[in-house]
């Protein structure tokens, strides 16, 4: 097992503390930042996953057959210290899902 998260990893971590409408608590997430950044900085950009689909445009549905289920919330990304939050890598998302989430995330930045 790798010592640091890579882009496309499904991870489990505690998103608390949270404030307001942020996602919190123990849950799965999808790593969006590249491994070289994550390893060098000790940080990772992670999009939380929820099972409560609401139909918002920034929800990326996780296809059947993936390690996790629900939707990835591309507009709720957080930069987290993956060592301090004791991130557990639980699997790898398909390239199609990663590209879908990144495309939704990019629309927030342009």
PDB file of C-alpha atoms in Angstrom:
ATOM      1  CA  UNK A   1       0.000   0.000   0.000  1.00  0.00           C
ATOM      2  CA  UNK A   2       1.206   3.495  -0.869  1.00  0.00           C
ATOM      3  CA  UNK A   3       2.204   5.862   1.903  1.00  0.00           C
ATOM      4  CA  UNK A   4       0.383   8.862   0.383  1.00  0.00           C
ATOM      5  CA  UNK A   5      -2.874   9.410  -1.554  1.00  0.00           C
ATOM      6  CA  UNK A   6      -2.927   9.751  -5.347  1.00  0.00           C
ATOM      7  CA  UNK A   7      -5.438  11.470  -7.622  1.00  0.00           C
ATOM      8  CA  UNK A   8      -8.396   9.145  -8.060  1.00  0.00           C
ATOM      9  CA  UNK A   9      -8.067   7.369  -4.718  1.00  0.00           C
ATOM     10  CA  UNK A  10     -11.196   6.722  -2.723  1.00  0.00           C
ATOM     11  CA  UNK A  11     -10.287   7.583   0.858  1.00  0.00           C
ATOM     12  CA  UNK A  12     -12.000   7.484   4.228  1.00  0.00           C
ATOM     13  CA  UNK A  13     -11.465  10.274   6.738  1.00  0.00           C
ATOM     14  CA  UNK A  14     -13.193  12.477   9.278  1.00  0.00           C
ATOM     15  CA  UNK A  15     -14.139  15.819   7.687  1.00  0.00           C
ATOM     16  CA  UNK A  16     -14.824  17.403  11.101  1.00  0.00           C
ATOM     17  CA  UNK A  17     -14.540  20.097  12.207  1.00  0.00           C
ATOM     18  CA  UNK A  18     -17.028  21.653   9.829  1.00  0.00           C
ATOM     19  CA  UNK A  19     -19.001  24.874   9.710  1.00  0.00           C
ATOM     20  CA  UNK A  20     -22.326  25.813   8.167  1.00  0.00           C
ATOM     21  CA  UNK A  21     -23.223  23.788   5.073  1.00  0.00           C
ATOM     22  CA  UNK A  22     -19.854  22.025   4.823  1.00  0.00           C
ATOM     23  CA  UNK A  23     -19.784  18.240   4.755  1.00  0.00           C
ATOM     24  CA  UNK A  24     -18.564  16.803   8.024  1.00  0.00           C
ATOM     25  CA  UNK A  25     -18.058  13.622   9.959  1.00  0.00           C
ATOM     26  CA  UNK A  26     -16.487  10.340   8.930  1.00  0.00           C
ATOM     27  CA  UNK A  27     -17.117   9.668   5.253  1.00  0.00           C
ATOM     28  CA  UNK A  28     -15.549   8.667   1.980  1.00  0.00           C
ATOM     29  CA  UNK A  29     -13.955  11.163  -0.366  1.00  0.00           C
ATOM     30  CA  UNK A  30     -12.230  11.288  -3.743  1.00  0.00           C
ATOM     31  CA  UNK A  31      -8.700  12.690  -4.011  1.00  0.00           C
ATOM     32  CA  UNK A  32      -8.408  15.274  -6.816  1.00  0.00           C
ATOM     33  CA  UNK A  33      -4.860  16.581  -6.344  1.00  0.00           C
ATOM     34  CA  UNK A  34      -1.916  14.742  -7.945  1.00  0.00           C
ATOM     35  CA  UNK A  35       0.208  12.385  -5.878  1.00  0.00           C
ATOM     36  CA  UNK A  36       3.395  14.388  -6.371  1.00  0.00           C
ATOM     37  CA  UNK A  37       1.733  17.377  -4.667  1.00  0.00           C
ATOM     38  CA  UNK A  38       0.181  15.249  -1.936  1.00  0.00           C
ATOM     39  CA  UNK A  39       3.470  13.545  -1.101  1.00  0.00           C
ATOM     40  CA  UNK A  40       5.538  16.757  -1.092  1.00  0.00           C
ATOM     41  CA  UNK A  41       3.084  18.949   0.834  1.00  0.00           C
ATOM     42  CA  UNK A  42       1.382  16.491   3.171  1.00  0.00           C
ATOM     43  CA  UNK A  43      -1.895  17.971   1.923  1.00  0.00           C
ATOM     44  CA  UNK A  44      -4.494  16.686  -0.531  1.00  0.00           C
ATOM     45  CA  UNK A  45      -7.536  18.205  -2.192  1.00  0.00           C
ATOM     46  CA  UNK A  46     -10.456  15.881  -1.483  1.00  0.00           C
ATOM     47  CA  UNK A  47     -14.088  16.008  -2.611  1.00  0.00           C
ATOM     48  CA  UNK A  48     -16.479  14.423  -0.103  1.00  0.00           C
ATOM     49  CA  UNK A  49     -18.933  11.702  -1.073  1.00  0.00           C
ATOM     50  CA  UNK A  50     -22.538  11.562   0.108  1.00  0.00           C
ATOM     51  CA  UNK A  51     -25.339   9.055  -0.369  1.00  0.00           C
ATOM     52  CA  UNK A  52     -27.933  11.859  -0.419  1.00  0.00           C
ATOM     53  CA  UNK A  53     -28.285  12.803  -4.068  1.00  0.00           C
ATOM     54  CA  UNK A  54     -30.155  16.089  -4.588  1.00  0.00           C
ATOM     55  CA  UNK A  55     -29.660  16.593  -8.316  1.00  0.00           C
ATOM     56  CA  UNK A  56     -27.310  19.583  -8.070  1.00  0.00           C
ATOM     57  CA  UNK A  57     -25.048  20.181 -11.098  1.00  0.00           C
ATOM     58  CA  UNK A  58     -21.862  19.719  -9.052  1.00  0.00           C
ATOM     59  CA  UNK A  59     -22.830  16.217  -7.925  1.00  0.00           C
ATOM     60  CA  UNK A  60     -20.941  13.573  -9.902  1.00  0.00           C
ATOM     61  CA  UNK A  61     -22.822  10.264  -9.677  1.00  0.00           C
ATOM     62  CA  UNK A  62     -20.622   7.294  -8.830  1.00  0.00           C
ATOM     63  CA  UNK A  63     -21.354   4.522 -11.367  1.00  0.00           C
ATOM     64  CA  UNK A  64     -22.254   0.995 -10.287  1.00  0.00           C
ATOM     65  CA  UNK A  65     -19.223  -1.197  -9.786  1.00  0.00           C
ATOM     66  CA  UNK A  66     -17.074   1.464  -8.106  1.00  0.00           C
ATOM     67  CA  UNK A  67     -15.657   0.949  -4.596  1.00  0.00           C
ATOM     68  CA  UNK A  68     -17.999   3.625  -3.143  1.00  0.00           C
ATOM     69  CA  UNK A  69     -21.585   4.621  -3.903  1.00  0.00           C
ATOM     70  CA  UNK A  70     -23.484   7.919  -3.956  1.00  0.00           C
ATOM     71  CA  UNK A  71     -22.306  11.194  -5.469  1.00  0.00           C
ATOM     72  CA  UNK A  72     -19.028  13.097  -5.316  1.00  0.00           C
ATOM     73  CA  UNK A  73     -19.593  16.719  -4.280  1.00  0.00           C
ATOM     74  CA  UNK A  74     -17.228  18.608  -6.583  1.00  0.00           C
ATOM     75  CA  UNK A  75     -18.188  21.957  -5.032  1.00  0.00           C
ATOM     76  CA  UNK A  76     -17.329  20.884  -1.466  1.00  0.00           C
ATOM     77  CA  UNK A  77     -13.619  20.189  -1.960  1.00  0.00           C
ATOM     78  CA  UNK A  78     -11.294  20.643   0.984  1.00  0.00           C
ATOM     79  CA  UNK A  79      -7.555  20.839   1.314  1.00  0.00           C
ATOM     80  CA  UNK A  80      -6.776  18.413   4.113  1.00  0.00           C
ATOM     81  CA  UNK A  81      -3.669  17.320   5.985  1.00  0.00           C
ATOM     82  CA  UNK A  82      -3.886  13.630   5.122  1.00  0.00           C
ATOM     83  CA  UNK A  83      -1.454  12.577   7.834  1.00  0.00           C
ATOM     84  CA  UNK A  84      -3.173  14.494  10.660  1.00  0.00           C
ATOM     85  CA  UNK A  85      -6.603  13.256   9.544  1.00  0.00           C
ATOM     86  CA  UNK A  86      -5.360   9.649   9.336  1.00  0.00           C
ATOM     87  CA  UNK A  87      -6.631   9.172   5.774  1.00  0.00           C
ATOM     88  CA  UNK A  88      -7.239   5.548   4.752  1.00  0.00           C
ATOM     89  CA  UNK A  89      -6.965   4.660   1.058  1.00  0.00           C
ATOM     90  CA  UNK A  90      -9.809   2.250   0.279  1.00  0.00           C
ATOM     91  CA  UNK A  91      -9.707   1.916  -3.503  1.00  0.00           C
ATOM     92  CA  UNK A  92      -9.242   3.580  -6.855  1.00  0.00           C
ATOM     93  CA  UNK A  93     -11.963   5.345  -8.854  1.00  0.00           C
ATOM     94  CA  UNK A  94     -12.347   4.831 -12.581  1.00  0.00           C
ATOM     95  CA  UNK A  95     -10.653   7.360 -14.835  1.00  0.00           C
ATOM     96  CA  UNK A  96     -14.075   8.333 -16.214  1.00  0.00           C
ATOM     97  CA  UNK A  97     -15.337   9.282 -12.745  1.00  0.00           C
ATOM     98  CA  UNK A  98     -12.189  11.265 -11.925  1.00  0.00           C
ATOM     99  CA  UNK A  99     -12.472  13.190 -15.210  1.00  0.00           C
ATOM    100  CA  UNK A 100     -16.168  13.886 -14.556  1.00  0.00           C
ATOM    101  CA  UNK A 101     -15.457  15.291 -11.081  1.00  0.00           C
ATOM    102  CA  UNK A 102     -12.494  17.365 -12.296  1.00  0.00           C
ATOM    103  CA  UNK A 103     -14.592  18.832 -15.134  1.00  0.00           C
ATOM    104  CA  UNK A 104     -17.299  19.880 -12.669  1.00  0.00           C
ATOM    105  CA  UNK A 105     -14.651  21.311 -10.311  1.00  0.00           C
ATOM    106  CA  UNK A 106     -12.972  23.298 -13.114  1.00  0.00           C
ATOM    107  CA  UNK A 107     -16.203  25.136 -13.912  1.00  0.00           C
ATOM    108  CA  UNK A 108     -15.991  26.699 -10.447  1.00  0.00           C
ATOM    109  CA  UNK A 109     -12.510  28.025 -11.181  1.00  0.00           C
ATOM    110  CA  UNK A 110     -13.036  29.560 -14.621  1.00  0.00           C
TER     111      UNK A 110
END
